[in-house]
Amino acid sequence: MAKKELKKYDESIRRFIDYNGDGLDEFYRPALEGRGAEFYIKFYTHLIDFRLKEKTKLADYYVSTKGIMELFNVKEHHGLDGKTTYTGFGNNYCKKTIQRSLQKLIRLRLVYYVIAPNKSDRENPDEFEPHRKIVVDMDVAKELFNVYEPEVDQFITSYAQKLAVDEVDHDDTLLTEEAKDEQLQKLYKWYYKQLKKIAQKRPFNYTEKAPEKYQVYKEAGIAQHKYSNADEMISYYKYHTAKKYTKRNLFKKYLPTHLRDKQKEADEKISKGTSPYGMLTEEHIKRIRELPVPEAMIYVRKLIGYSIPSPELQKQASRVFIKVDIKEHKVLEYDLDKAKRYLDNKTQTVNYEESDKDASFREKYSTWGFDFL
């Protein structure tokens, strides 16, 4: 995955991008197990990725809230041939979640808006000007994506402190020093928590300044007995931290139709090539074999629609009671009735030794529905 995904970046930055696990598509999709990354982390990563890509370095990000929803959820497309296709990453985020996450990123000063001037103040009032551009602070982004000890990293603690102090200084309702100190501590904890989550759950590292970060950790005594160089530091982070988390209508109203379409084009372009479905792998099969039947059923239901790339993998899928669409080679459902035949009622687990034996017999002596005897 990683090598293929890296091709979208310019060679000058490609060498600094180091994935912690699966690619971004899987990171953006719903987690198969556990909660996964919060939406504000997924969207922040998406914005950073957008800026890092060679073709979009100087492009403006003005995708609307609706466009962002369609990118991260599911959008249905009806072709002229009657065929229905889907794009998006298969989540179920509501509009408020999108808006709250954007406000959180703004409050953390990780992104900011550029709002278009009134038509009367523009040089050419008829030229399309997106109502809102979202700009990501790449200097801060590269710092956050180069944190390997989120609990104690100096950048996170100092940046959280700065944000808290600035907010308290601008709060005119806090009159006493005691009230200011109390609010400062409260805000610092909140800022620290949000920044730490990003550093823990990010899908890749930006390693341009990893050697410098190692020196900081070494001098602070953080690296002692853990790692002795930058490469070991990154490996340590991957194993001990990343491993736990890896899988405006108003302005349109007054615009001419031909200008309004520019916004629509931006919204549609951003989700091009996305899919709510991934690809079934041997790791999925292995995980299903480890789970009790009720949990295996829940797990498989999150894989519905996933493609199955080879006949061998289709056989393996059938052996863990996945119903396979033979025509389109994708996951349909979990065959609970079949799983129950080999179920241990006490442990709720499957006796795969028994079921595999039966599956081997059927494959070897299959008559494909005909009895020649």
JSON list of C-alpha atoms in Angstrom, two decimals, residues 81-288:
[
{"chain": "A", "resi": 81, "resn": "ASP", "atom": "CA", "xyz": [-27.35, 2.95, -18.14]},
{"chain": "A", "resi": 82, "resn": "GLY", "atom": "CA", "xyz": [-29.36, 2.53, -14.94]},
{"chain": "A", "resi": 83, "resn": "LYS", "atom": "CA", "xyz": [-26.37, 1.37, -12.93]},
{"chain": "A", "resi": 84, "resn": "THR", "atom": "CA", "xyz": [-25.93, 2.79, -9.43]},
{"chain": "A", "resi": 85, "resn": "THR", "atom": "CA", "xyz": [-22.44, 3.49, -8.10]},
{"chain": "A", "resi": 86, "resn": "TYR", "atom": "CA", "xyz": [-21.20, 4.92, -4.83]},
{"chain": "A", "resi": 87, "resn": "THR", "atom": "CA", "xyz": [-18.37, 7.20, -3.79]},
{"chain": "A", "resi": 88, "resn": "GLY", "atom": "CA", "xyz": [-17.23, 8.39, -0.37]},
{"chain": "A", "resi": 89, "resn": "PHE", "atom": "CA", "xyz": [-15.68, 6.64, 2.61]},
{"chain": "A", "resi": 90, "resn": "GLY", "atom": "CA", "xyz": [-18.78, 5.02, 4.10]},
{"chain": "A", "resi": 91, "resn": "ASN", "atom": "CA", "xyz": [-19.15, 6.94, 7.37]},
{"chain": "A", "resi": 92, "resn": "ASN", "atom": "CA", "xyz": [-22.35, 8.39, 8.80]},
{"chain": "A", "resi": 93, "resn": "TYR", "atom": "CA", "xyz": [-21.35, 11.89, 9.93]},
{"chain": "A", "resi": 94, "resn": "CYS", "atom": "CA", "xyz": [-24.03, 14.54, 10.27]},
{"chain": "A", "resi": 95, "resn": "LYS", "atom": "CA", "xyz": [-23.72, 18.20, 9.29]},
{"chain": "A", "resi": 96, "resn": "LYS", "atom": "CA", "xyz": [-23.24, 19.28, 12.92]},
{"chain": "A", "resi": 97, "resn": "THR", "atom": "CA", "xyz": [-20.28, 16.89, 13.33]},
{"chain": "A", "resi": 98, "resn": "ILE", "atom": "CA", "xyz": [-18.61, 18.47, 10.29]},
{"chain": "A", "resi": 99, "resn": "GLN", "atom": "CA", "xyz": [-19.25, 22.00, 11.55]},
{"chain": "A", "resi": 100, "resn": "ARG", "atom": "CA", "xyz": [-18.14, 21.26, 15.13]},
{"chain": "A", "resi": 101, "resn": "SER", "atom": "CA", "xyz": [-14.93, 19.65, 13.88]},
{"chain": "A", "resi": 102, "resn": "LEU", "atom": "CA", "xyz": [-14.12, 22.63, 11.70]},
{"chain": "A", "resi": 103, "resn": "GLN", "atom": "CA", "xyz": [-14.68, 24.97, 14.64]},
{"chain": "A", "resi": 104, "resn": "LYS", "atom": "CA", "xyz": [-12.44, 22.79, 16.81]},
{"chain": "A", "resi": 105, "resn": "LEU", "atom": "CA", "xyz": [-9.61, 22.93, 14.25]},
{"chain": "A", "resi": 106, "resn": "ILE", "atom": "CA", "xyz": [-10.01, 26.71, 14.05]},
{"chain": "A", "resi": 107, "resn": "ARG", "atom": "CA", "xyz": [-9.94, 27.02, 17.84]},
{"chain": "A", "resi": 108, "resn": "LEU", "atom": "CA", "xyz": [-6.76, 24.92, 17.91]},
{"chain": "A", "resi": 109, "resn": "ARG", "atom": "CA", "xyz": [-5.35, 27.31, 15.28]},
{"chain": "A", "resi": 110, "resn": "LEU", "atom": "CA", "xyz": [-4.59, 24.41, 13.00]},
{"chain": "A", "resi": 111, "resn": "VAL", "atom": "CA", "xyz": [-6.72, 25.86, 10.20]},
{"chain": "A", "resi": 112, "resn": "TYR", "atom": "CA", "xyz": [-8.38, 29.17, 9.45]},
{"chain": "A", "resi": 113, "resn": "TYR", "atom": "CA", "xyz": [-11.00, 30.53, 7.06]},
{"chain": "A", "resi": 114, "resn": "VAL", "atom": "CA", "xyz": [-10.54, 33.08, 4.32]},
{"chain": "A", "resi": 115, "resn": "ILE", "atom": "CA", "xyz": [-13.95, 34.63, 3.62]},
{"chain": "A", "resi": 116, "resn": "ALA", "atom": "CA", "xyz": [-14.61, 36.22, 0.23]},
{"chain": "A", "resi": 117, "resn": "PRO", "atom": "CA", "xyz": [-15.17, 39.99, 0.16]},
{"chain": "A", "resi": 118, "resn": "ASN", "atom": "CA", "xyz": [-18.63, 41.33, -0.68]},
{"chain": "A", "resi": 119, "resn": "LYS", "atom": "CA", "xyz": [-19.35, 41.45, -4.40]},
{"chain": "A", "resi": 120, "resn": "SER", "atom": "CA", "xyz": [-19.38, 45.23, -4.25]},
{"chain": "A", "resi": 121, "resn": "ASP", "atom": "CA", "xyz": [-15.79, 45.22, -2.93]},
{"chain": "A", "resi": 122, "resn": "ARG", "atom": "CA", "xyz": [-14.36, 42.94, -5.63]},
{"chain": "A", "resi": 123, "resn": "GLU", "atom": "CA", "xyz": [-12.47, 44.07, -8.71]},
{"chain": "A", "resi": 124, "resn": "ASN", "atom": "CA", "xyz": [-14.67, 41.87, -10.87]},
{"chain": "A", "resi": 125, "resn": "PRO", "atom": "CA", "xyz": [-18.02, 41.23, -9.13]},
{"chain": "A", "resi": 126, "resn": "ASP", "atom": "CA", "xyz": [-19.00, 38.57, -11.70]},
{"chain": "A", "resi": 127, "resn": "GLU", "atom": "CA", "xyz": [-15.87, 36.45, -11.24]},
{"chain": "A", "resi": 128, "resn": "PHE", "atom": "CA", "xyz": [-16.38, 33.34, -9.13]},
{"chain": "A", "resi": 129, "resn": "GLU", "atom": "CA", "xyz": [-15.00, 33.73, -5.63]},
{"chain": "A", "resi": 130, "resn": "PRO", "atom": "CA", "xyz": [-15.61, 30.88, -3.18]},
{"chain": "A", "resi": 131, "resn": "HIS", "atom": "CA", "xyz": [-17.42, 32.04, -0.08]},
{"chain": "A", "resi": 132, "resn": "ARG", "atom": "CA", "xyz": [-15.05, 30.22, 2.24]},
{"chain": "A", "resi": 133, "resn": "LYS", "atom": "CA", "xyz": [-11.55, 28.85, 1.78]},
{"chain": "A", "resi": 134, "resn": "ILE", "atom": "CA", "xyz": [-10.08, 26.52, 4.41]},
{"chain": "A", "resi": 135, "resn": "VAL", "atom": "CA", "xyz": [-6.35, 27.07, 4.94]},
{"chain": "A", "resi": 136, "resn": "VAL", "atom": "CA", "xyz": [-4.23, 24.68, 6.99]},
{"chain": "A", "resi": 137, "resn": "ASP", "atom": "CA", "xyz": [-1.15, 25.93, 8.88]},
{"chain": "A", "resi": 138, "resn": "MET", "atom": "CA", "xyz": [1.43, 23.55, 7.42]},
{"chain": "A", "resi": 139, "resn": "ASP", "atom": "CA", "xyz": [4.21, 24.61, 9.81]},
{"chain": "A", "resi": 140, "resn": "VAL", "atom": "CA", "xyz": [2.15, 23.48, 12.80]},
{"chain": "A", "resi": 141, "resn": "ALA", "atom": "CA", "xyz": [0.95, 20.38, 10.90]},
{"chain": "A", "resi": 142, "resn": "LYS", "atom": "CA", "xyz": [4.50, 19.22, 10.22]},
{"chain": "A", "resi": 143, "resn": "GLU", "atom": "CA", "xyz": [5.35, 19.71, 13.91]},
{"chain": "A", "resi": 144, "resn": "LEU", "atom": "CA", "xyz": [2.35, 17.65, 15.06]},
{"chain": "A", "resi": 145, "resn": "PHE", "atom": "CA", "xyz": [3.07, 14.89, 12.54]},
{"chain": "A", "resi": 146, "resn": "ASN", "atom": "CA", "xyz": [6.64, 14.74, 13.85]},
{"chain": "A", "resi": 147, "resn": "VAL", "atom": "CA", "xyz": [5.72, 14.07, 17.50]},
{"chain": "A", "resi": 148, "resn": "TYR", "atom": "CA", "xyz": [6.74, 10.61, 18.74]},
{"chain": "A", "resi": 149, "resn": "GLU", "atom": "CA", "xyz": [6.19, 10.95, 22.50]},
{"chain": "A", "resi": 150, "resn": "PRO", "atom": "CA", "xyz": [2.72, 12.58, 22.65]},
{"chain": "A", "resi": 151, "resn": "GLU", "atom": "CA", "xyz": [2.45, 12.40, 26.45]},
{"chain": "A", "resi": 152, "resn": "VAL", "atom": "CA", "xyz": [5.51, 14.56, 27.12]},
{"chain": "A", "resi": 153, "resn": "ASP", "atom": "CA", "xyz": [6.41, 16.27, 23.85]},
{"chain": "A", "resi": 154, "resn": "GLN", "atom": "CA", "xyz": [7.56, 19.86, 24.37]},
{"chain": "A", "resi": 155, "resn": "PHE", "atom": "CA", "xyz": [5.84, 21.18, 21.24]},
{"chain": "A", "resi": 156, "resn": "ILE", "atom": "CA", "xyz": [2.43, 19.92, 22.38]},
{"chain": "A", "resi": 157, "resn": "THR", "atom": "CA", "xyz": [2.79, 21.21, 25.94]},
{"chain": "A", "resi": 158, "resn": "SER", "atom": "CA", "xyz": [4.10, 24.65, 24.91]},
{"chain": "A", "resi": 159, "resn": "TYR", "atom": "CA", "xyz": [1.57, 25.07, 22.07]},
{"chain": "A", "resi": 160, "resn": "ALA", "atom": "CA", "xyz": [-1.32, 24.06, 24.35]},
{"chain": "A", "resi": 161, "resn": "GLN", "atom": "CA", "xyz": [-0.06, 26.53, 26.97]},
{"chain": "A", "resi": 162, "resn": "LYS", "atom": "CA", "xyz": [0.13, 29.33, 24.41]},
{"chain": "A", "resi": 163, "resn": "LEU", "atom": "CA", "xyz": [-3.41, 28.69, 23.18]},
{"chain": "A", "resi": 164, "resn": "ALA", "atom": "CA", "xyz": [-4.75, 28.63, 26.75]},
{"chain": "A", "resi": 165, "resn": "VAL", "atom": "CA", "xyz": [-2.95, 31.86, 27.75]},
{"chain": "A", "resi": 166, "resn": "ASP", "atom": "CA", "xyz": [-4.18, 33.69, 24.64]},
{"chain": "A", "resi": 167, "resn": "GLU", "atom": "CA", "xyz": [-7.78, 32.62, 25.26]},
{"chain": "A", "resi": 168, "resn": "VAL", "atom": "CA", "xyz": [-7.67, 33.70, 28.92]},
{"chain": "A", "resi": 169, "resn": "ASP", "atom": "CA", "xyz": [-6.09, 37.05, 28.01]},
{"chain": "A", "resi": 170, "resn": "HIS", "atom": "CA", "xyz": [-8.96, 37.74, 25.62]},
{"chain": "A", "resi": 171, "resn": "ASP", "atom": "CA", "xyz": [-11.67, 36.74, 28.10]},
{"chain": "A", "resi": 172, "resn": "ASP", "atom": "CA", "xyz": [-12.96, 39.99, 29.67]},
{"chain": "A", "resi": 173, "resn": "THR", "atom": "CA", "xyz": [-15.32, 38.12, 32.01]},
{"chain": "A", "resi": 174, "resn": "LEU", "atom": "CA", "xyz": [-12.45, 36.79, 34.14]},
{"chain": "A", "resi": 175, "resn": "LEU", "atom": "CA", "xyz": [-11.79, 39.53, 36.69]},
{"chain": "A", "resi": 176, "resn": "THR", "atom": "CA", "xyz": [-9.76, 37.90, 39.47]},
{"chain": "A", "resi": 177, "resn": "GLU", "atom": "CA", "xyz": [-6.34, 36.29, 39.17]},
{"chain": "A", "resi": 178, "resn": "GLU", "atom": "CA", "xyz": [-7.68, 33.17, 40.86]},
{"chain": "A", "resi": 179, "resn": "ALA", "atom": "CA", "xyz": [-10.43, 32.84, 38.23]},
{"chain": "A", "resi": 180, "resn": "LYS", "atom": "CA", "xyz": [-7.89, 33.34, 35.46]},
{"chain": "A", "resi": 181, "resn": "ASP", "atom": "CA", "xyz": [-5.58, 30.65, 36.88]},
{"chain": "A", "resi": 182, "resn": "GLU", "atom": "CA", "xyz": [-8.45, 28.20, 37.21]},
{"chain": "A", "resi": 183, "resn": "GLN", "atom": "CA", "xyz": [-9.61, 28.83, 33.64]},
{"chain": "A", "resi": 184, "resn": "LEU", "atom": "CA", "xyz": [-6.04, 28.62, 32.37]},
{"chain": "A", "resi": 185, "resn": "GLN", "atom": "CA", "xyz": [-5.57, 25.14, 33.84]},
{"chain": "A", "resi": 186, "resn": "LYS", "atom": "CA", "xyz": [-8.91, 23.99, 32.45]},
{"chain": "A", "resi": 187, "resn": "LEU", "atom": "CA", "xyz": [-8.18, 25.28, 28.95]},
{"chain": "A", "resi": 188, "resn": "TYR", "atom": "CA", "xyz": [-4.63, 23.91, 28.95]},
{"chain": "A", "resi": 189, "resn": "LYS", "atom": "CA", "xyz": [-5.94, 20.39, 29.71]},
{"chain": "A", "resi": 190, "resn": "TRP", "atom": "CA", "xyz": [-8.48, 20.63, 26.88]},
{"chain": "A", "resi": 191, "resn": "TYR", "atom": "CA", "xyz": [-5.98, 21.91, 24.29]},
{"chain": "A", "resi": 192, "resn": "TYR", "atom": "CA", "xyz": [-3.37, 19.37, 25.38]},
{"chain": "A", "resi": 193, "resn": "LYS", "atom": "CA", "xyz": [-5.87, 16.50, 25.08]},
{"chain": "A", "resi": 194, "resn": "GLN", "atom": "CA", "xyz": [-6.95, 17.44, 21.53]},
{"chain": "A", "resi": 195, "resn": "LEU", "atom": "CA", "xyz": [-3.39, 17.92, 20.26]},
{"chain": "A", "resi": 196, "resn": "LYS", "atom": "CA", "xyz": [-2.22, 14.70, 21.90]},
{"chain": "A", "resi": 197, "resn": "LYS", "atom": "CA", "xyz": [-5.01, 12.76, 20.16]},
{"chain": "A", "resi": 198, "resn": "ILE", "atom": "CA", "xyz": [-3.85, 14.01, 16.77]},
{"chain": "A", "resi": 199, "resn": "ALA", "atom": "CA", "xyz": [-0.26, 12.99, 17.53]},
{"chain": "A", "resi": 200, "resn": "GLN", "atom": "CA", "xyz": [-1.41, 9.54, 18.67]},
{"chain": "A", "resi": 201, "resn": "LYS", "atom": "CA", "xyz": [-3.93, 8.72, 15.94]},
{"chain": "A", "resi": 202, "resn": "ARG", "atom": "CA", "xyz": [-2.40, 10.29, 12.81]},
{"chain": "A", "resi": 203, "resn": "PRO", "atom": "CA", "xyz": [-2.01, 7.80, 9.92]},
{"chain": "A", "resi": 204, "resn": "PHE", "atom": "CA", "xyz": [1.49, 8.89, 8.86]},
{"chain": "A", "resi": 205, "resn": "ASN", "atom": "CA", "xyz": [4.56, 10.73, 10.11]},
{"chain": "A", "resi": 206, "resn": "TYR", "atom": "CA", "xyz": [6.28, 13.69, 8.49]},
{"chain": "A", "resi": 207, "resn": "THR", "atom": "CA", "xyz": [9.92, 12.90, 9.23]},
{"chain": "A", "resi": 208, "resn": "GLU", "atom": "CA", "xyz": [11.82, 15.87, 7.75]},
{"chain": "A", "resi": 209, "resn": "LYS", "atom": "CA", "xyz": [12.89, 17.00, 11.23]},
{"chain": "A", "resi": 210, "resn": "ALA", "atom": "CA", "xyz": [12.90, 13.58, 12.93]},
{"chain": "A", "resi": 211, "resn": "PRO", "atom": "CA", "xyz": [16.68, 13.74, 13.66]},
{"chain": "A", "resi": 212, "resn": "GLU", "atom": "CA", "xyz": [16.21, 17.08, 15.46]},
{"chain": "A", "resi": 213, "resn": "LYS", "atom": "CA", "xyz": [13.26, 15.65, 17.40]},
{"chain": "A", "resi": 214, "resn": "TYR", "atom": "CA", "xyz": [15.39, 12.70, 18.47]},
{"chain": "A", "resi": 215, "resn": "GLN", "atom": "CA", "xyz": [18.04, 15.09, 19.80]},
{"chain": "A", "resi": 216, "resn": "VAL", "atom": "CA", "xyz": [15.38, 16.94, 21.82]},
{"chain": "A", "resi": 217, "resn": "TYR", "atom": "CA", "xyz": [14.16, 13.66, 23.34]},
{"chain": "A", "resi": 218, "resn": "LYS", "atom": "CA", "xyz": [17.74, 12.53, 23.98]},
{"chain": "A", "resi": 219, "resn": "GLU", "atom": "CA", "xyz": [18.71, 15.73, 25.80]},
{"chain": "A", "resi": 220, "resn": "ALA", "atom": "CA", "xyz": [15.50, 15.61, 27.86]},
{"chain": "A", "resi": 221, "resn": "GLY", "atom": "CA", "xyz": [16.22, 12.00, 28.88]},
{"chain": "A", "resi": 222, "resn": "ILE", "atom": "CA", "xyz": [13.07, 10.75, 27.14]},
{"chain": "A", "resi": 223, "resn": "ALA", "atom": "CA", "xyz": [14.95, 8.53, 24.69]},
{"chain": "A", "resi": 224, "resn": "GLN", "atom": "CA", "xyz": [16.99, 6.79, 27.35]},
{"chain": "A", "resi": 225, "resn": "HIS", "atom": "CA", "xyz": [16.67, 2.98, 27.35]},
{"chain": "A", "resi": 226, "resn": "LYS", "atom": "CA", "xyz": [14.11, 3.21, 24.48]},
{"chain": "A", "resi": 227, "resn": "TYR", "atom": "CA", "xyz": [15.93, 4.09, 21.26]},
{"chain": "A", "resi": 228, "resn": "SER", "atom": "CA", "xyz": [19.35, 5.33, 20.16]},
{"chain": "A", "resi": 229, "resn": "ASN", "atom": "CA", "xyz": [18.60, 7.12, 16.86]},
{"chain": "A", "resi": 230, "resn": "ALA", "atom": "CA", "xyz": [15.78, 8.73, 14.87]},
{"chain": "A", "resi": 231, "resn": "ASP", "atom": "CA", "xyz": [14.84, 5.54, 12.97]},
{"chain": "A", "resi": 232, "resn": "GLU", "atom": "CA", "xyz": [14.50, 3.57, 16.19]},
{"chain": "A", "resi": 233, "resn": "MET", "atom": "CA", "xyz": [12.45, 6.43, 17.66]},
{"chain": "A", "resi": 234, "resn": "ILE", "atom": "CA", "xyz": [9.94, 6.21, 14.79]},
{"chain": "A", "resi": 235, "resn": "SER", "atom": "CA", "xyz": [9.77, 2.41, 15.07]},
{"chain": "A", "resi": 236, "resn": "TYR", "atom": "CA", "xyz": [9.18, 2.71, 18.81]},
{"chain": "A", "resi": 237, "resn": "TYR", "atom": "CA", "xyz": [6.32, 5.18, 18.19]},
{"chain": "A", "resi": 238, "resn": "LYS", "atom": "CA", "xyz": [4.75, 2.89, 15.60]},
{"chain": "A", "resi": 239, "resn": "TYR", "atom": "CA", "xyz": [4.85, -0.14, 17.88]},
{"chain": "A", "resi": 240, "resn": "HIS", "atom": "CA", "xyz": [3.86, 1.48, 21.17]},
{"chain": "A", "resi": 241, "resn": "THR", "atom": "CA", "xyz": [1.52, 4.29, 20.07]},
{"chain": "A", "resi": 242, "resn": "ALA", "atom": "CA", "xyz": [0.31, 4.18, 16.45]},
{"chain": "A", "resi": 243, "resn": "LYS", "atom": "CA", "xyz": [-0.35, 0.43, 16.64]},
{"chain": "A", "resi": 244, "resn": "LYS", "atom": "CA", "xyz": [-3.26, 1.07, 19.05]},
{"chain": "A", "resi": 245, "resn": "TYR", "atom": "CA", "xyz": [-5.16, 3.20, 16.54]},
{"chain": "A", "resi": 246, "resn": "THR", "atom": "CA", "xyz": [-4.43, 1.54, 13.12]},
{"chain": "A", "resi": 247, "resn": "LYS", "atom": "CA", "xyz": [-7.79, 1.21, 10.65]},
{"chain": "A", "resi": 248, "resn": "ARG", "atom": "CA", "xyz": [-23.27, 27.88, 3.23]},
{"chain": "A", "resi": 249, "resn": "ASN", "atom": "CA", "xyz": [-26.29, 28.11, 1.13]},
{"chain": "A", "resi": 250, "resn": "LEU", "atom": "CA", "xyz": [-26.77, 31.86, 1.76]},
{"chain": "A", "resi": 251, "resn": "PHE", "atom": "CA", "xyz": [-24.01, 33.04, -0.55]},
{"chain": "A", "resi": 252, "resn": "LYS", "atom": "CA", "xyz": [-25.15, 30.64, -3.31]},
{"chain": "A", "resi": 253, "resn": "LYS", "atom": "CA", "xyz": [-28.59, 32.24, -3.25]},
{"chain": "A", "resi": 254, "resn": "TYR", "atom": "CA", "xyz": [-27.23, 35.45, -4.77]},
{"chain": "A", "resi": 255, "resn": "LEU", "atom": "CA", "xyz": [-24.81, 33.90, -7.28]},
{"chain": "A", "resi": 256, "resn": "PRO", "atom": "CA", "xyz": [-25.63, 33.38, -10.98]},
{"chain": "A", "resi": 257, "resn": "THR", "atom": "CA", "xyz": [-26.06, 29.70, -11.93]},
{"chain": "A", "resi": 258, "resn": "HIS", "atom": "CA", "xyz": [-22.87, 29.50, -14.02]},
{"chain": "A", "resi": 259, "resn": "LEU", "atom": "CA", "xyz": [-20.84, 30.72, -11.02]},
{"chain": "A", "resi": 260, "resn": "ARG", "atom": "CA", "xyz": [-22.64, 28.47, -8.56]},
{"chain": "A", "resi": 261, "resn": "ASP", "atom": "CA", "xyz": [-21.52, 25.42, -10.58]},
{"chain": "A", "resi": 262, "resn": "LYS", "atom": "CA", "xyz": [-17.89, 26.17, -9.68]},
{"chain": "A", "resi": 263, "resn": "GLN", "atom": "CA", "xyz": [-18.70, 25.25, -6.09]},
{"chain": "A", "resi": 264, "resn": "LYS", "atom": "CA", "xyz": [-20.52, 22.12, -7.24]},
{"chain": "A", "resi": 265, "resn": "GLU", "atom": "CA", "xyz": [-17.49, 21.10, -9.33]},
{"chain": "A", "resi": 266, "resn": "ALA", "atom": "CA", "xyz": [-15.17, 21.49, -6.34]},
{"chain": "A", "resi": 267, "resn": "ASP", "atom": "CA", "xyz": [-17.51, 19.41, -4.17]},
{"chain": "A", "resi": 268, "resn": "GLU", "atom": "CA", "xyz": [-17.74, 16.62, -6.75]},
{"chain": "A", "resi": 269, "resn": "LYS", "atom": "CA", "xyz": [-14.05, 16.62, -7.64]},
{"chain": "A", "resi": 270, "resn": "ILE", "atom": "CA", "xyz": [-12.92, 16.06, -4.04]},
{"chain": "A", "resi": 271, "resn": "SER", "atom": "CA", "xyz": [-14.70, 12.68, -3.79]},
{"chain": "A", "resi": 272, "resn": "LYS", "atom": "CA", "xyz": [-13.69, 11.39, -7.21]},
{"chain": "A", "resi": 273, "resn": "GLY", "atom": "CA", "xyz": [-12.01, 8.00, -6.98]},
{"chain": "A", "resi": 274, "resn": "THR", "atom": "CA", "xyz": [-13.14, 7.33, -3.40]},
{"chain": "A", "resi": 275, "resn": "SER", "atom": "CA", "xyz": [-15.04, 4.25, -2.32]},
{"chain": "A", "resi": 276, "resn": "PRO", "atom": "CA", "xyz": [-16.81, 3.25, 0.89]},
{"chain": "A", "resi": 277, "resn": "TYR", "atom": "CA", "xyz": [-15.52, -0.30, 0.36]},
{"chain": "A", "resi": 278, "resn": "GLY", "atom": "CA", "xyz": [-12.03, -1.69, 0.79]},
{"chain": "A", "resi": 279, "resn": "MET", "atom": "CA", "xyz": [-10.50, -5.02, -0.18]},
{"chain": "A", "resi": 280, "resn": "LEU", "atom": "CA", "xyz": [-10.70, -8.24, 1.85]},
{"chain": "A", "resi": 281, "resn": "THR", "atom": "CA", "xyz": [-7.28, -9.48, 3.00]},
{"chain": "A", "resi": 282, "resn": "GLU", "atom": "CA", "xyz": [-5.86, -12.51, 4.78]},
{"chain": "A", "resi": 283, "resn": "GLU", "atom": "CA", "xyz": [-5.55, -10.33, 7.89]},
{"chain": "A", "resi": 284, "resn": "HIS", "atom": "CA", "xyz": [-9.35, -9.95, 7.91]},
{"chain": "A", "resi": 285, "resn": "ILE", "atom": "CA", "xyz": [-9.76, -13.74, 7.58]},
{"chain": "A", "resi": 286, "resn": "LYS", "atom": "CA", "xyz": [-7.29, -14.34, 10.41]},
{"chain": "A", "resi": 287, "resn": "ARG", "atom": "CA", "xyz": [-9.10, -11.87, 12.67]},
{"chain": "A", "resi": 288, "resn": "ILE", "atom": "CA", "xyz": [-12.50, -13.47, 12.02]}
]
